[in-house]
mmCIF file of C-alpha atoms in Angstrom:
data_model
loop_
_atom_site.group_PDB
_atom_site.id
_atom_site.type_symbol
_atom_site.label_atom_id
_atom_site.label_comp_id
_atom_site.label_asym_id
_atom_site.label_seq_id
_atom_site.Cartn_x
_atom_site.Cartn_y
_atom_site.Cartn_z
ATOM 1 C CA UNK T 1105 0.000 0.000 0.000
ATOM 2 C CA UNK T 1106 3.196 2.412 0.585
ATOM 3 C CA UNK T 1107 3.869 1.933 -2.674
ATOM 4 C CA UNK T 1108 1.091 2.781 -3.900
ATOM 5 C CA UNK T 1109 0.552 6.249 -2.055
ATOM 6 C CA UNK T 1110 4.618 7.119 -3.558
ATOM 7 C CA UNK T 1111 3.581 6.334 -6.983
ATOM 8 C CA UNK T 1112 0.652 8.756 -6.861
ATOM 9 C CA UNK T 1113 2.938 11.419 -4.912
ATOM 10 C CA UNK T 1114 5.493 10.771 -7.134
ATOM 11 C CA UNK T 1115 2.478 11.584 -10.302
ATOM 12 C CA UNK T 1116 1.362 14.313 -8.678
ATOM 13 C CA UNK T 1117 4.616 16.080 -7.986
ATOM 14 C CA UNK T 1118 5.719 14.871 -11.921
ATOM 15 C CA UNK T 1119 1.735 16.435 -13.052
ATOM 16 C CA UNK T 1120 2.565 19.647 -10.635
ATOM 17 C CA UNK T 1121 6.050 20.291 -12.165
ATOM 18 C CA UNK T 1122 5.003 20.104 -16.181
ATOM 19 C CA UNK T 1123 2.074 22.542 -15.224
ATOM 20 C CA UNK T 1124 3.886 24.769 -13.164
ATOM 21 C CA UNK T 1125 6.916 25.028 -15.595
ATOM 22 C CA UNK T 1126 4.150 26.100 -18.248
ATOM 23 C CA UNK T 1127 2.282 28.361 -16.266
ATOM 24 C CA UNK T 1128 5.967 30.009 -15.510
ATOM 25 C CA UNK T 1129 6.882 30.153 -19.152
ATOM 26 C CA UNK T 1130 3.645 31.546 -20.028
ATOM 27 C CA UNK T 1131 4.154 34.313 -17.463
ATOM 28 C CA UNK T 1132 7.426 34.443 -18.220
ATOM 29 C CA UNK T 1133 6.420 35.623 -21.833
ATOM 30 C CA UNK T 1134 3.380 37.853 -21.102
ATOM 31 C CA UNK T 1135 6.128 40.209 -18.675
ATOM 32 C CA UNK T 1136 8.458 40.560 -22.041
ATOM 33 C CA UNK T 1137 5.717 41.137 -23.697
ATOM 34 C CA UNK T 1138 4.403 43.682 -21.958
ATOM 35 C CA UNK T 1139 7.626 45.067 -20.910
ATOM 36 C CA UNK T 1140 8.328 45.237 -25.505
ATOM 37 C CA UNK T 1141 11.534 43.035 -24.113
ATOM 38 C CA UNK T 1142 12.417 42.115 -27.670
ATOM 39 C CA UNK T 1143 15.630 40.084 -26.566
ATOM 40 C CA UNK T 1144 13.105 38.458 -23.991
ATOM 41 C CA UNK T 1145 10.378 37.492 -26.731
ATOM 42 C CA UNK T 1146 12.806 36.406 -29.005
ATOM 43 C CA UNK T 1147 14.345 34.238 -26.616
ATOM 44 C CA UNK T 1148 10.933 32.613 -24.807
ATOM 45 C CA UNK T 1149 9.923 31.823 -28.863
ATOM 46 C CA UNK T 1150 10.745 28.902 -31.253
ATOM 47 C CA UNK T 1151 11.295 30.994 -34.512
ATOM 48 C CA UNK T 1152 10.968 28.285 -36.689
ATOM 49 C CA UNK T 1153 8.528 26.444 -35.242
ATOM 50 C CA UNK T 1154 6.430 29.935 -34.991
ATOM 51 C CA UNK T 1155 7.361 30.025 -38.815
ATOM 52 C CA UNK T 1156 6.538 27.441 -39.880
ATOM 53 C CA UNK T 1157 3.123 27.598 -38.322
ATOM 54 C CA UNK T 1158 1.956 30.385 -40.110
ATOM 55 C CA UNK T 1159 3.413 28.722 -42.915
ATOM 56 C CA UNK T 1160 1.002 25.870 -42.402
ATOM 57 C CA UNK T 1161 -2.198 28.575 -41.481
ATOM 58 C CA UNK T 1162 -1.807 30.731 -45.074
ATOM 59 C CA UNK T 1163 -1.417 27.434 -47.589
ATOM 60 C CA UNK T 1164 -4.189 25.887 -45.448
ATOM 61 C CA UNK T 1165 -6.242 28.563 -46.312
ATOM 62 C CA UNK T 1166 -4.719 29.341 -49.918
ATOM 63 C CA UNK T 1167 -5.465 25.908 -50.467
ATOM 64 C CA UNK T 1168 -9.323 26.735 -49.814
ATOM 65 C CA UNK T 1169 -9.735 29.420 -51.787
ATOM 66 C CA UNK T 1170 -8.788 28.041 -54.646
ATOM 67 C CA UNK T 1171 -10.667 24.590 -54.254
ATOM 68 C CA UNK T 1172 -14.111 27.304 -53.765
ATOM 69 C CA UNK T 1173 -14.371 27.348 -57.348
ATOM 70 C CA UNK T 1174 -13.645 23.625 -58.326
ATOM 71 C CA UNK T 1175 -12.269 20.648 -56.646
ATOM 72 C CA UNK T 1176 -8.468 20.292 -56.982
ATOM 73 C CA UNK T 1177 -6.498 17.236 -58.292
ATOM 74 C CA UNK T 1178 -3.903 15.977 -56.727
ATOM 75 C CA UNK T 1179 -1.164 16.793 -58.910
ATOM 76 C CA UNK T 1180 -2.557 20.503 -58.554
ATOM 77 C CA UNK T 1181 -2.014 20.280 -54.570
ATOM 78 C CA UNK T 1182 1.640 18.727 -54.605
ATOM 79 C CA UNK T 1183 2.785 21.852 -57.131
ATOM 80 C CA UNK T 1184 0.706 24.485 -54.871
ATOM 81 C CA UNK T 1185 2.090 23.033 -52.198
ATOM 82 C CA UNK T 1186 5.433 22.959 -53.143
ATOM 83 C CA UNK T 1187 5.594 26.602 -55.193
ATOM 84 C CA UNK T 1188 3.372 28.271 -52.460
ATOM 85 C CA UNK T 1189 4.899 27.148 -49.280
ATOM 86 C CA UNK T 1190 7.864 29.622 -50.779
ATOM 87 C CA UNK T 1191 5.408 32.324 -51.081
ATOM 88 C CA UNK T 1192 3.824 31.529 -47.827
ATOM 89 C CA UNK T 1193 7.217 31.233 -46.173
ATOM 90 C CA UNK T 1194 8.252 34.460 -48.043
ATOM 91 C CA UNK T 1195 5.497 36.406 -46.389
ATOM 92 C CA UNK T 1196 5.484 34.400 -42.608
ATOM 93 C CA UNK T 1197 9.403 35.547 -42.555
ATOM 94 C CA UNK T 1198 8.182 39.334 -43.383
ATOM 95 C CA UNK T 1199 5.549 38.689 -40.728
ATOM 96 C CA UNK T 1200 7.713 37.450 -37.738
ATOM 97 C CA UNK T 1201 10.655 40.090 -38.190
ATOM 98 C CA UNK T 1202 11.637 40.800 -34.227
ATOM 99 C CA UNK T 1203 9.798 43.914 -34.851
ATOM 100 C CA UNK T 1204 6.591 42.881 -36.161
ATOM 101 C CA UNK T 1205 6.036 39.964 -33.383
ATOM 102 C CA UNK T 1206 6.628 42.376 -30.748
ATOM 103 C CA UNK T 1207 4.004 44.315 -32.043
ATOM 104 C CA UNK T 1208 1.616 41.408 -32.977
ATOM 105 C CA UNK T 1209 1.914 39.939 -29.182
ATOM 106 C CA UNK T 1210 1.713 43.905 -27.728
ATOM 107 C CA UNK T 1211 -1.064 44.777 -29.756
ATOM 108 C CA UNK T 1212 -2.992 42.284 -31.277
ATOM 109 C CA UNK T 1213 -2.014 43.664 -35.125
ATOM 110 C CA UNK T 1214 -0.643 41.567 -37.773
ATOM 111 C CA UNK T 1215 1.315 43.463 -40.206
ATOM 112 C CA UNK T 1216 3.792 43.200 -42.785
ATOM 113 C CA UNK T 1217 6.340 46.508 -41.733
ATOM 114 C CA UNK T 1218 8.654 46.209 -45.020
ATOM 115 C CA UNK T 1219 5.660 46.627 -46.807
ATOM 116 C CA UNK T 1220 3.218 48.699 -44.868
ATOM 117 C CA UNK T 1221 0.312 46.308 -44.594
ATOM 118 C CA UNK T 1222 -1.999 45.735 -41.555
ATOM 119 C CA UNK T 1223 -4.125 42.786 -42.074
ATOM 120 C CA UNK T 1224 -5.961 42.939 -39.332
ATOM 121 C CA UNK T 1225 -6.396 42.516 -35.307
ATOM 122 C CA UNK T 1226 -6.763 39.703 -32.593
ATOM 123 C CA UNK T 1227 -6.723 39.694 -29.013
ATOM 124 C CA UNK T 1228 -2.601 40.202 -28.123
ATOM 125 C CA UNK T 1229 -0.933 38.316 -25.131
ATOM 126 C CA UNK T 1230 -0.310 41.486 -23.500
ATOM 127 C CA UNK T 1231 -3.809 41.672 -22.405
ATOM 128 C CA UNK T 1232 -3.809 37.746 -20.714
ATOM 129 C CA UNK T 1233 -4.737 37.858 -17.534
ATOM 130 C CA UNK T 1234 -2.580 35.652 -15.779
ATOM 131 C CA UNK T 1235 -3.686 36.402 -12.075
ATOM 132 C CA UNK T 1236 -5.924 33.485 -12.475
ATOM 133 C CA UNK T 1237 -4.531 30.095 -12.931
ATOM 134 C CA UNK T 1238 -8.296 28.898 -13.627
ATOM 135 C CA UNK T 1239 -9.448 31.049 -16.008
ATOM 136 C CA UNK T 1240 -6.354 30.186 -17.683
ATOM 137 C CA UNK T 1241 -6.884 26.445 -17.335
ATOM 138 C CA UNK T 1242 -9.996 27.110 -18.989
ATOM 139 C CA UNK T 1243 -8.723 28.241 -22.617
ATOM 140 C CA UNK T 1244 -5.873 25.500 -22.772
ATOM 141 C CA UNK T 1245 -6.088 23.038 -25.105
ATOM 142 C CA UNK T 1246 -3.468 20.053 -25.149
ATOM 143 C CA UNK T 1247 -2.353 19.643 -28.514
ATOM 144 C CA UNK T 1248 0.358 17.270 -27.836
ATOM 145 C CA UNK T 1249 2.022 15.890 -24.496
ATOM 146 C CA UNK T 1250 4.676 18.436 -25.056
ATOM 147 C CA UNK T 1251 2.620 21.442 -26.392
ATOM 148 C CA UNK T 1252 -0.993 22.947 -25.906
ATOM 149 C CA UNK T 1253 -2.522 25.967 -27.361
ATOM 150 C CA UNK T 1254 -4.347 28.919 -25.129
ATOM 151 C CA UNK T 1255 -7.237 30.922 -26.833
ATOM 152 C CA UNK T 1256 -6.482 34.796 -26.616
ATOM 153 C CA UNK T 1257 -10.560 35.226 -25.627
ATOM 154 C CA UNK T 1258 -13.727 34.423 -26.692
ATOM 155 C CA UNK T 1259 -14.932 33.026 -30.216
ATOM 156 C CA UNK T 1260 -12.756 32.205 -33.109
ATOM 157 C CA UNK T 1261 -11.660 35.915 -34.107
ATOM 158 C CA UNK T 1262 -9.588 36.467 -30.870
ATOM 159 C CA UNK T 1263 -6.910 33.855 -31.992
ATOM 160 C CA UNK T 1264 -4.830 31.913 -30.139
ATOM 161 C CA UNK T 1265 -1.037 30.950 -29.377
ATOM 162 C CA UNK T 1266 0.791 27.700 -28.710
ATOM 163 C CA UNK T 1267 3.909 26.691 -26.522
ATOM 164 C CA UNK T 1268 5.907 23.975 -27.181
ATOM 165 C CA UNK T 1269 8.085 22.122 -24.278
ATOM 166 C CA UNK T 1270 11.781 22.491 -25.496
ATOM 167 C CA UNK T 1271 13.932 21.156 -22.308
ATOM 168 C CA UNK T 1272 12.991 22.223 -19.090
ATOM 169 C CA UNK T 1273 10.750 25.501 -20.818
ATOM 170 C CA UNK T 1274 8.126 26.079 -22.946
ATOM 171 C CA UNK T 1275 8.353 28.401 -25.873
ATOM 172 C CA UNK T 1276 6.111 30.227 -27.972
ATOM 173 C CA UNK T 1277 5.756 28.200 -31.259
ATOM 174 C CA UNK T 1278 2.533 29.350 -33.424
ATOM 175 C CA UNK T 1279 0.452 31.687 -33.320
ATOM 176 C CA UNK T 1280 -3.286 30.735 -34.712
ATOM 177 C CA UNK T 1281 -4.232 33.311 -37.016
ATOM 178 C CA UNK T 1282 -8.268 34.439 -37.035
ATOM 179 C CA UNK T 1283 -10.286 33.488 -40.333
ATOM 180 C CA UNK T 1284 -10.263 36.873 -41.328
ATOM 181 C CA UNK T 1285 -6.609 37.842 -40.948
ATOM 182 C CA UNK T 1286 -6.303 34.474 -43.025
ATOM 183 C CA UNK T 1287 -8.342 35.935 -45.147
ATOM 184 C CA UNK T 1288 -6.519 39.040 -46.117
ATOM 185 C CA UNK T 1289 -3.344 37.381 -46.280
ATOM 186 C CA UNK T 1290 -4.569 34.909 -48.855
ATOM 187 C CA UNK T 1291 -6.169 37.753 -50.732
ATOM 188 C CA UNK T 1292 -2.826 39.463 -51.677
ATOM 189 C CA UNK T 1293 -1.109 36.193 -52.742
ATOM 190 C CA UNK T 1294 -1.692 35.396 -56.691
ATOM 191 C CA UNK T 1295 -4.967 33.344 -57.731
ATOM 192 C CA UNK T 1296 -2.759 30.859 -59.900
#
C-alpha cells in the first residue's frame, strides 16, 4: 500500500512540475511582452517552429480558396504546395521580423512593416490575464504531451497561441491566425 501512495505522490509532484513550468513560461512571456523586451520574446519563442506555423495557417487557407471554385487534383495540390509554401514562407518571414512579433503579441495587429500592410487585429498576449490560474486552465487546449494551445478570448476571431516544451521551458511556437486575418493574407497572394 506504501507503494502505492509514492507512486501517486510521485504523479502528482511529476503532473505539478510540467504545469507549473508552463504556467511560468507563459508568465514568463506575457512580462516581455508587456515590458516590448524584444531580446526576452525572441528568446521565450521557437522561430521556426512559430514560422513554420503560419506557414502551415496561409497554404491551409490558400489551399481553400482556390478549391471554392472547383475541386483540386492531386497533382494541382503537390505543385501548390510545393511553389506556395515559398510564397507563404516568403510572407510568414516578413511577418515574424523581431519587430513585427513584438508588435503582434503587444497589440494584437498583424502586419507586414517592409511593406506597410496591416491585415488585421486579434486579441494580443499582452492583455492575458494571468492572475488566475483557472481562467487560464480554462482556454488551454493540449495539442500534444509536449505542447498545448491557449485561446487569446472568446470566439474564433480572438486567436490563439501555442507553446511547445523544449527542455525544461516552454516556448512560444505558433500563433493561430483568425479566419479573417487568413483571409486578407490569402487575398494578396496570386490566384494561380
Amino acid at each position: 500500500m506504501k507503494w502505492l501512495i509514492g507512486v501517486v505522490l510521485a504523479v502528482l509532484v511529476c503532473v505539478g512540475i510540467y504545469g507549473g513550468s508552463a504556467f511560468v513560461s507563459l508568465v514568463g512571456l506575457v512580462s516581455a511582452v508587456r515590458g516590448a523586451d524584444v531580446a526576452q520574446i525572441l528568446a521565450r519563442t521557437d522561430m521556426p517552429r512559430l514560422r513554420h506555423s503560419i506557414v502551415d495557417q496561409v497554404m491551409t487557407a490558400y489551399l481553400d480558396r482556390l478549391g471554392q471554385k472547383r475541386q483540386l487534383r492531386p497533382i494541382e495540390r503537390i505543385a501548390i504546395n510545393a511553389f506556395g509554401a515559398t510564397i507563404a514562407d516568403d510572407l510568414a518571414a516578413k511577418l515574424m521580423t523581431s519587430e513585427n512579433l513584438s508588435v503582434l503579441l503587444k497589440s494584437g495587429a498583424v502586419r507586414n512593416a517592409t511593406e506597410n500592410i496591416t491585415f488585421g487585429t486579434m486579441s494580443s498576449v499582452a492583455e492575458l490575464d494571468i492572475s488566475s490560474i483557472f481562467a487560464l486552465a480554462g482556454r488551454i487546449t493540449f495539442v500534444k504531451p509536449v505542447e498545448f494551445a491557449l485561446r487569446l478570448g472568446g470566439g474564433q476571431e480572438a486567436g490563439s497561441i501555442s507553446m511547445h516544451l523544449e527542455g525544461t521551458t516552454w516556448k512560444l511556437s505558433g500563433i493561430g491566425l483568425p479566419p479573417k486575418i487568413l483571409t486578407n493574407i490569402v487575398d494578396r497572394l496570386p490566384a494561380r
